Tab-separated table of C-alpha atoms in Angstrom:
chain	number	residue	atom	x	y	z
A	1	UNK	CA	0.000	0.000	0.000
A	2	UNK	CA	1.311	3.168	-0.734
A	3	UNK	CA	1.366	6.483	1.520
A	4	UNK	CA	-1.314	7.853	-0.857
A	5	UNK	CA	-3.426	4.979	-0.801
A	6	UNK	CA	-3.163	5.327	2.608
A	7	UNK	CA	-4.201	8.466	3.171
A	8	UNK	CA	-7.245	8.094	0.982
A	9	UNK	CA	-8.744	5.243	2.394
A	10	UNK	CA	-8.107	6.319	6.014
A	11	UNK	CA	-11.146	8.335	7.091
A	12	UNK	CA	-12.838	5.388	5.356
A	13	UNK	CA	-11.003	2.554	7.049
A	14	UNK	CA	-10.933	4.758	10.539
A	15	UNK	CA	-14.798	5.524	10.938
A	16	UNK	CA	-16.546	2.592	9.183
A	17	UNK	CA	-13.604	0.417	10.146
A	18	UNK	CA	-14.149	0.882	14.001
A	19	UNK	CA	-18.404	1.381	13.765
A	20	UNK	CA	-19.139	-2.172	12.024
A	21	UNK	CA	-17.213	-4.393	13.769
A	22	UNK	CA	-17.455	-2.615	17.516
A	23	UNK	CA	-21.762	-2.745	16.430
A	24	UNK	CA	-21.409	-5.915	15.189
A	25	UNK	CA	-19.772	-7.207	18.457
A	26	UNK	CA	-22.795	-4.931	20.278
A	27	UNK	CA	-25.160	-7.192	18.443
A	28	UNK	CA	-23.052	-10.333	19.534
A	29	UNK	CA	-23.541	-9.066	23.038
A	30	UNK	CA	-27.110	-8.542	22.917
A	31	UNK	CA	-26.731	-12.679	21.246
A	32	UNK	CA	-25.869	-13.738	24.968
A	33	UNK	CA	-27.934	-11.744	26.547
A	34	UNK	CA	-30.770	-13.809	25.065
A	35	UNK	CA	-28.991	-16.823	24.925
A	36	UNK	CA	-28.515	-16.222	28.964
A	37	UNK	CA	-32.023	-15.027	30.128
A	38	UNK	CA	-33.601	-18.598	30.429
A	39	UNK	CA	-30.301	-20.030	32.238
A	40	UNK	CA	-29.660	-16.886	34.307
A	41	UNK	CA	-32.891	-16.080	35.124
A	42	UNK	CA	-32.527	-12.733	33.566
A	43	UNK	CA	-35.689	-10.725	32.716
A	44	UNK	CA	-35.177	-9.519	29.020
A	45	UNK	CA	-37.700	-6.975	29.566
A	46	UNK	CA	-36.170	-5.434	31.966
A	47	UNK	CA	-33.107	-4.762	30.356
A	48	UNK	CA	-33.854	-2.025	28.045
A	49	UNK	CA	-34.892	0.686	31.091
A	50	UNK	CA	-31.902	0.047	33.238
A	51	UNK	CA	-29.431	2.537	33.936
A	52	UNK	CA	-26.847	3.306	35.801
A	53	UNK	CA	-27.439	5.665	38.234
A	54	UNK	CA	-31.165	7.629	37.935
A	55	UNK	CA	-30.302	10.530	35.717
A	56	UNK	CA	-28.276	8.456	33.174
A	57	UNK	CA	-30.061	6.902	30.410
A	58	UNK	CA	-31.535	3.768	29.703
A	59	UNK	CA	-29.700	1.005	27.864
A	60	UNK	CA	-32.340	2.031	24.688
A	61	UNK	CA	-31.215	5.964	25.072
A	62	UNK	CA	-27.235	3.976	25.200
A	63	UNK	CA	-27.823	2.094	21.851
A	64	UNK	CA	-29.782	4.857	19.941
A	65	UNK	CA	-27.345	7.219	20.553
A	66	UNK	CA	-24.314	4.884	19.537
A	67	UNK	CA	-25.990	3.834	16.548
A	68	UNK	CA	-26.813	7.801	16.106
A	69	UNK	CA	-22.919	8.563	16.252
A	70	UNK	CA	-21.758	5.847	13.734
A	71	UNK	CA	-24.565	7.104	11.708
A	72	UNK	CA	-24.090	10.790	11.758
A	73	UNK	CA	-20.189	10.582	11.182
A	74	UNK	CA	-20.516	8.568	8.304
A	75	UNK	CA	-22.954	10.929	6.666
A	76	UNK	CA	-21.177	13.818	7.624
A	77	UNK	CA	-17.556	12.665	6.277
A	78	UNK	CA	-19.344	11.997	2.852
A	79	UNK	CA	-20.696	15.641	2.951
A	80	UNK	CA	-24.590	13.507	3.031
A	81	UNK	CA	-28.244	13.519	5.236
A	82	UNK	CA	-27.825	10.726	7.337
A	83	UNK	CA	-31.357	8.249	7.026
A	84	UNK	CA	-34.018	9.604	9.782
A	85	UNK	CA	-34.202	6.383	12.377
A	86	UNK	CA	-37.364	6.668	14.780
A	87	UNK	CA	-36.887	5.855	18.649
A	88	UNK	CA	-38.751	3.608	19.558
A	89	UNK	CA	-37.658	0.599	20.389
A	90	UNK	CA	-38.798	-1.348	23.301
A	91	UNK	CA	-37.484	-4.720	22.972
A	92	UNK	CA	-34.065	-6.443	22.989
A	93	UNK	CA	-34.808	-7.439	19.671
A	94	UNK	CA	-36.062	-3.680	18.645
A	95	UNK	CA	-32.006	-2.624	19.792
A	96	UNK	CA	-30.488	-5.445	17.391
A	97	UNK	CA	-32.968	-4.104	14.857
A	98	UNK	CA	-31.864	-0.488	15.103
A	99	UNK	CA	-28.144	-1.486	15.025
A	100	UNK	CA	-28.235	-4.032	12.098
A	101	UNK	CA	-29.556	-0.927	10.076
A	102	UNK	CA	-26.878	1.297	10.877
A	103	UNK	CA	-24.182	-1.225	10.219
A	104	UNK	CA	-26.706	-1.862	6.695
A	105	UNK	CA	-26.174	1.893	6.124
A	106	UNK	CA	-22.122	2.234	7.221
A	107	UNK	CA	-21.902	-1.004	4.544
A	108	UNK	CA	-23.491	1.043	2.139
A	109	UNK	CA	-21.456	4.255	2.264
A	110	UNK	CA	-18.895	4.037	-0.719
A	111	UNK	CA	-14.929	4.344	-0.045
A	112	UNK	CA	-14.725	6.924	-2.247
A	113	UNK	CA	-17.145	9.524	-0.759
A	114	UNK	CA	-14.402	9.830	2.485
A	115	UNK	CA	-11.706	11.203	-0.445
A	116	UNK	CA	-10.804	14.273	0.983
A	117	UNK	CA	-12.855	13.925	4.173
A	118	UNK	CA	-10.090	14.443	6.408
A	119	UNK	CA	-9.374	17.541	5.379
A	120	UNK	CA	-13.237	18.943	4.795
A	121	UNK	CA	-14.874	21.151	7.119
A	122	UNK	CA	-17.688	19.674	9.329
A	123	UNK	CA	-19.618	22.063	10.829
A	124	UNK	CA	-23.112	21.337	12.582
A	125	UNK	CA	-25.528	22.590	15.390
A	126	UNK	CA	-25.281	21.404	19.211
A	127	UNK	CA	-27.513	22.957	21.679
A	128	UNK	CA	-28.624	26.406	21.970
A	129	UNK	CA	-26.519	28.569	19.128
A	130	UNK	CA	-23.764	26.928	20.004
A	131	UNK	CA	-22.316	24.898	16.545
A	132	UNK	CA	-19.144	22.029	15.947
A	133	UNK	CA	-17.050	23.137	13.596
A	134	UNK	CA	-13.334	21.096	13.135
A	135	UNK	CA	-11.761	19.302	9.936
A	136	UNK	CA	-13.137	15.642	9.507
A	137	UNK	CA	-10.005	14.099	10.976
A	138	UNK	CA	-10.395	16.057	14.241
A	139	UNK	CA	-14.207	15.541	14.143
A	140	UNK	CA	-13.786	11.807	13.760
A	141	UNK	CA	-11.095	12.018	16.775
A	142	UNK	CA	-12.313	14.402	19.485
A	143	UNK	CA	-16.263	13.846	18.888
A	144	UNK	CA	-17.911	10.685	16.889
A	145	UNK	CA	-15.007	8.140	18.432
A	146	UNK	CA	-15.379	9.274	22.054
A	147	UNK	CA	-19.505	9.507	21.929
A	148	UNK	CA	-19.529	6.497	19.722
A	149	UNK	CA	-17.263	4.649	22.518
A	150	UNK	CA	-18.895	6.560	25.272
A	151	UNK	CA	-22.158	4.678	24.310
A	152	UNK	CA	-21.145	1.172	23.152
A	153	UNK	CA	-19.213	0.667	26.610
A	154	UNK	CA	-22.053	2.331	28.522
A	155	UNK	CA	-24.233	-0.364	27.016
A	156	UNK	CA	-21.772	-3.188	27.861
A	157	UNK	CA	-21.736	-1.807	31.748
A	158	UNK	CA	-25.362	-1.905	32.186
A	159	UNK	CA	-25.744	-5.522	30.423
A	160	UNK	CA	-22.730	-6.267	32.643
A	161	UNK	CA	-24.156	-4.950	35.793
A	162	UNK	CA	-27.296	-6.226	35.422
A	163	UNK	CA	-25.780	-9.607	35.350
A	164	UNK	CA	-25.272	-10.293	31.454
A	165	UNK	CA	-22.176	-13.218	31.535
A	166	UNK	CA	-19.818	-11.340	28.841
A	167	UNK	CA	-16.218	-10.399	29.295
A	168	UNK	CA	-13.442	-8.427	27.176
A	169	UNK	CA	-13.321	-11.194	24.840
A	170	UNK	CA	-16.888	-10.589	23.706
A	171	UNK	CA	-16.245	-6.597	23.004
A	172	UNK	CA	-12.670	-7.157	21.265
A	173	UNK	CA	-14.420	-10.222	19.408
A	174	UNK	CA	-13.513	-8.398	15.778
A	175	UNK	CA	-9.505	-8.155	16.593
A	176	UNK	CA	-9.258	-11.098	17.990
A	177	UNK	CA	-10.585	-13.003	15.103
A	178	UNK	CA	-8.457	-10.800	13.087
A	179	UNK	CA	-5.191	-10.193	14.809
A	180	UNK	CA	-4.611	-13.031	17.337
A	181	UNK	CA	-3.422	-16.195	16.408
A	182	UNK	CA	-0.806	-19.055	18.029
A	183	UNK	CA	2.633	-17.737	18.441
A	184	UNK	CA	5.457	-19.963	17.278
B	1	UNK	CA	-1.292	20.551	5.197
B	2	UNK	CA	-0.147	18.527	2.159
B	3	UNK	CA	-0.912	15.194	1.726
B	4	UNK	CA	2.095	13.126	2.804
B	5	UNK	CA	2.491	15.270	5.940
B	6	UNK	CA	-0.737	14.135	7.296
B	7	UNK	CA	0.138	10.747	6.513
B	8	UNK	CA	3.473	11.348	8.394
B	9	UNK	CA	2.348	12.525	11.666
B	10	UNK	CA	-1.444	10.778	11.915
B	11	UNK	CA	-0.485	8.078	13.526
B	12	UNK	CA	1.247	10.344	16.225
B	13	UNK	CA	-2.079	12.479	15.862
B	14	UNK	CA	-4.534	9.573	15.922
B	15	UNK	CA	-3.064	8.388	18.984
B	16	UNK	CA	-1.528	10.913	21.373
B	17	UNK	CA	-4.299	12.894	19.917
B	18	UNK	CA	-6.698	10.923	22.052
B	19	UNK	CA	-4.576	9.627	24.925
B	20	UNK	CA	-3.546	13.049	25.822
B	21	UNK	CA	-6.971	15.182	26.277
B	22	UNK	CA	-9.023	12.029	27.256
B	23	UNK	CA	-6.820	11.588	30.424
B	24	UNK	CA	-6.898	15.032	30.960
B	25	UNK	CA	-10.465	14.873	31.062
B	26	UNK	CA	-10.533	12.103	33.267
B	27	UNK	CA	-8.155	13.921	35.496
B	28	UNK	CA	-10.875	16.871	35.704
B	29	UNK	CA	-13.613	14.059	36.456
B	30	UNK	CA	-11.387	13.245	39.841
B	31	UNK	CA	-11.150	17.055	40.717
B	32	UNK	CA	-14.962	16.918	40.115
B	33	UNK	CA	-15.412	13.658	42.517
B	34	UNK	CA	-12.751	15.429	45.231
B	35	UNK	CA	-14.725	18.627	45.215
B	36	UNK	CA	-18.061	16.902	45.587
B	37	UNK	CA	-17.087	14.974	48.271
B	38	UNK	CA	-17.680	17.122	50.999
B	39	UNK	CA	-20.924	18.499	50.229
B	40	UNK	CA	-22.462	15.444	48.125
B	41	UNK	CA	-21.612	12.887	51.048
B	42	UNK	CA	-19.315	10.414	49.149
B	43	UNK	CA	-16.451	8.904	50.928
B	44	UNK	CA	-13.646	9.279	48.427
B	45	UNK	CA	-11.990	6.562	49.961
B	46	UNK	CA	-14.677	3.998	48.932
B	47	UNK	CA	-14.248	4.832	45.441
B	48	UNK	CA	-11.045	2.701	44.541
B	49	UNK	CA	-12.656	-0.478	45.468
B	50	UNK	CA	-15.867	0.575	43.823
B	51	UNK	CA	-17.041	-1.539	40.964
B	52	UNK	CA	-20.116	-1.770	38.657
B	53	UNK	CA	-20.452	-6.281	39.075
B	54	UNK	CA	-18.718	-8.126	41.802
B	55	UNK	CA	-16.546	-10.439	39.437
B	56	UNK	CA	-15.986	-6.559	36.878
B	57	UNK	CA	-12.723	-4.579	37.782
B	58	UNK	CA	-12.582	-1.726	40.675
B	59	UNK	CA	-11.706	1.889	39.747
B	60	UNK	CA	-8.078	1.226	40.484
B	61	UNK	CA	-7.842	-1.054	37.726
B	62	UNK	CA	-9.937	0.122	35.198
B	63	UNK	CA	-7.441	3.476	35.692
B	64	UNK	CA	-4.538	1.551	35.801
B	65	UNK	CA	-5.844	-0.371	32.599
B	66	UNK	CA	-6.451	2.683	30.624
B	67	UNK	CA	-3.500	4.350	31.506
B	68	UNK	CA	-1.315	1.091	30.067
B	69	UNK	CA	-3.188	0.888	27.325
B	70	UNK	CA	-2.274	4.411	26.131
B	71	UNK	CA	1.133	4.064	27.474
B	72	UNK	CA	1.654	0.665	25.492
B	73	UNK	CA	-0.013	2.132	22.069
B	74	UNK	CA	2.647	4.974	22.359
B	75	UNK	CA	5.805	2.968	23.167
B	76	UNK	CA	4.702	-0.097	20.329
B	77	UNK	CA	4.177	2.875	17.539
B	78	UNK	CA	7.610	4.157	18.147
B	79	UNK	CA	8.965	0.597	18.736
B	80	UNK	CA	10.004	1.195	22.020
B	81	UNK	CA	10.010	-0.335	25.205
B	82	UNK	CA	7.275	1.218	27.849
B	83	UNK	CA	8.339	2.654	31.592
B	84	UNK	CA	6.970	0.431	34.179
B	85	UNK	CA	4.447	1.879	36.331
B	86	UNK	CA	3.770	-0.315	39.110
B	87	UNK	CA	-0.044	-1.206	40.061
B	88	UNK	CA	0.198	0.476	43.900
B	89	UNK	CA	-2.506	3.331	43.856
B	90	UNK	CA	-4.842	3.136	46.824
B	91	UNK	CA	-5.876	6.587	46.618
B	92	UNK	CA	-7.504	8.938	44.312
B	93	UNK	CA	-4.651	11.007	44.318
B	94	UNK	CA	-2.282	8.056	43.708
B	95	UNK	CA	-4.467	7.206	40.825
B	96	UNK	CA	-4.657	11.228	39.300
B	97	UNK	CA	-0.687	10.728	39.460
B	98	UNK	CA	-0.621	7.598	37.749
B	99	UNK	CA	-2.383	9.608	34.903
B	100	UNK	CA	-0.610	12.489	34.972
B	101	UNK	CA	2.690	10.314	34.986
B	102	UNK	CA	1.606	8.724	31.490
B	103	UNK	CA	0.297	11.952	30.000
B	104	UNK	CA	4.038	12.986	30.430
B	105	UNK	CA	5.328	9.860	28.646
B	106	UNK	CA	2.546	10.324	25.776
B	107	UNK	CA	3.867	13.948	25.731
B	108	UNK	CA	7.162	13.216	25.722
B	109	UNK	CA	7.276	10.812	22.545
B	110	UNK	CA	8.840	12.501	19.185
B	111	UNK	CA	6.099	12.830	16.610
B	112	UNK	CA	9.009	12.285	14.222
B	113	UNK	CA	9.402	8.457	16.153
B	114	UNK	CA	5.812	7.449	14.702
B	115	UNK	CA	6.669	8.204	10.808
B	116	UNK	CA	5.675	4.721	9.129
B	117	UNK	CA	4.057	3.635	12.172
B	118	UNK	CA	0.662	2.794	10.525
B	119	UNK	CA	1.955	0.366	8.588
B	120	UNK	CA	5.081	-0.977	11.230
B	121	UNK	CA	4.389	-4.875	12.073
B	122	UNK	CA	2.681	-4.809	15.624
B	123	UNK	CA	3.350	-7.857	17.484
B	124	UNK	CA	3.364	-9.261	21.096
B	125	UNK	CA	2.413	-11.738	23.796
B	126	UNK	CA	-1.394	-12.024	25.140
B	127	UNK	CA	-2.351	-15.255	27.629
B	128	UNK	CA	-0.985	-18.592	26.590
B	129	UNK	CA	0.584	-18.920	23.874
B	130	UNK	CA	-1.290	-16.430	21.378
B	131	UNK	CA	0.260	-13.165	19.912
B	132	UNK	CA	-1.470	-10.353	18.393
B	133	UNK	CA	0.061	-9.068	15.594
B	134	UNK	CA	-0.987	-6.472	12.778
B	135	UNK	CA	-0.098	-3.369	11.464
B	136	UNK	CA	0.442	0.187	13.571
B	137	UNK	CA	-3.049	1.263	11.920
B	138	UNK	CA	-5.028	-1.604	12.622
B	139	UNK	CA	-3.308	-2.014	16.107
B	140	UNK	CA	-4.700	1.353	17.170
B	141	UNK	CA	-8.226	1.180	15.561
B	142	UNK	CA	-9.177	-2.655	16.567
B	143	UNK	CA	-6.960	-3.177	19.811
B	144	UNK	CA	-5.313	-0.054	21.524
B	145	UNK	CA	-8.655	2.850	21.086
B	146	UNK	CA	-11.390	-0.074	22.214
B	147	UNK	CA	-9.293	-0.818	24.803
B	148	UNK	CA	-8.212	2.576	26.038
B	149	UNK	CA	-12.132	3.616	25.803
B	150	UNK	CA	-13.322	0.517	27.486
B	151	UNK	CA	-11.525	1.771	30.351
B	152	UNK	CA	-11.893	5.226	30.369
B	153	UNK	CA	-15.719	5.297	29.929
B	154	UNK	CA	-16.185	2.221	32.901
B	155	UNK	CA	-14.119	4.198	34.904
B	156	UNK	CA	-16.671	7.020	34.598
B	157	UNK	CA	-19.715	4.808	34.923
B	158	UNK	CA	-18.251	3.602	38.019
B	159	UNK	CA	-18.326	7.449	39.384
B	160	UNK	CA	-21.356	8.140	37.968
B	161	UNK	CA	-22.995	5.093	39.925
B	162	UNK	CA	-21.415	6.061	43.007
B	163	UNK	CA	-23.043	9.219	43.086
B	164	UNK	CA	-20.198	11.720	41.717
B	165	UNK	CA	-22.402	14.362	39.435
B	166	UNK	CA	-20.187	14.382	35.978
B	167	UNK	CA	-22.081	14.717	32.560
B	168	UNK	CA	-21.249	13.959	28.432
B	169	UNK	CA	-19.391	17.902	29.354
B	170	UNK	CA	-16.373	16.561	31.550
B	171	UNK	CA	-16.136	13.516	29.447
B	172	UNK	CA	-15.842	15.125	26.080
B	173	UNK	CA	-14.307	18.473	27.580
B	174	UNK	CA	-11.268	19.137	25.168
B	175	UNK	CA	-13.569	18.646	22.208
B	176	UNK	CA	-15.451	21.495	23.668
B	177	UNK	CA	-12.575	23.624	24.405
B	178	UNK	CA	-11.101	22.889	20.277
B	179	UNK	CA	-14.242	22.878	18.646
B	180	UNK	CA	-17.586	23.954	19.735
B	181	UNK	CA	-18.315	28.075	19.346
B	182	UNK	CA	-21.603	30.398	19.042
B	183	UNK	CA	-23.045	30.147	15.634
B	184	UNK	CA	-24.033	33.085	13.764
């Protein structure tokens, strides 16, 4: 590969590299979650209102808005609308459903829409007049990694907490299958 | 910026770029829980031991893991060898200075040490016999970022359970300070 290859694919390979196989191991998750709640004694239902501490949001809220960050930054890199996705889900199954359409729509986005995204301006509105504005590297970086993280592990706490049997393993499950193997 | 300079120093960009302010704002997120303690009733010296599942990490280690796994993603990049910080912190103060000791090695590391670091051969030991091994790209996006997060994010769940009043704010404070500004 050379250094310009490189630097043309990255934005690609960083955003939509990290958001399909960290959802993808999400959806794994959520797997032995259901696999678990006969065994365990674990009350599905129960799973998508808990929290963490009163004020924090639900495990739904944790989801939406993870699948909302992989979602937005891909549009946004490619200079696009990202696809309107209602909230409301209400089931385990409603949470895989919502995140096996954003990894449907990360799939989707095409390599070469992120030419140039590193460099492009990505400006957008927060609360109150206040606006983001940074080049799509820096955006990427200092905003949709950390929220996108911020609610992925969030997720994996309150599963965890509420007595969900899943380990490291389970959330690295992507590198491991593709970067660990026997040593000699 | 020309093309083959970003390509030079991302790696050095990607990753000290988010070691450095994320422990800084986890560093904040300790002031926060020592200036609460008084007048919000929380026994700072219960936090340490405080963990979100019985058989999950304590504070101390999900700190201690975090600030490895930056600390390990800088040294590999350069191919160096990483100080040794040994795993003694009782305190919250012991554990602020085990952060602010590896935001000084981060900061310390020669940008000019991670040219041709994305696509360097990663490789060591994990449990048993297996090895990871990849390039300096991958490396950061699938193994060193998910883990530094993982850690970063439970450590803040685990305050946030226990009571210490921190929002999205403290978490994602540097992006703030680089990037958000009134709108027109």
């Amino acid at each position: 590969m050379t250094t310009m290859e490189l630097t043309k694919t990255s934005m690609h390979d960083l955003s939509a590299g990290t958001f399909v196989p960290m959802l993808r191991s999400l959806l794994q998750i959520f797997d032995k979650a259901i696999a678990q709640a006969a065994e365990k004694k674990i009350d599905l239902a129960a799973l998508p209102e808990a929290r963490l501490a009163p004020d924090m949001y639900p495990l739904t809220r944790q989801v939406q808005i993870a699948c909302d960050a992989a979602k937005s930054a891909t549009a946004r890199l490619m200079g696009a609308e990202p696809p309107r996705h209602e909230d409301n889900e209400k089931t385990v199954d409603d949470l895989k459903a919502r995140i096996t359409k954003v990894i449907a729509y990360v799939e989707s986005a095409p390599v070469k829409a992120f030419d140039g995204a590193a460099e492009r301006t990505v400006l957008f509105p927060l609360i109150e007049t206040l606006v983001f504005e940074s080049n799509g590297f820096e955006y990427v970086r200092d905003w949709a990694l950390p929220n996108f993280y911020f609610h992925v592990v969030t997720a994996y706490d309150i599963l965890r907490h509420n007595g969900v049997d899943i380990g490291k393993r389970d959330y690295l499950h992507h590198a491991a299958g593709a970067h660990i193997h026997p040593g000699n």
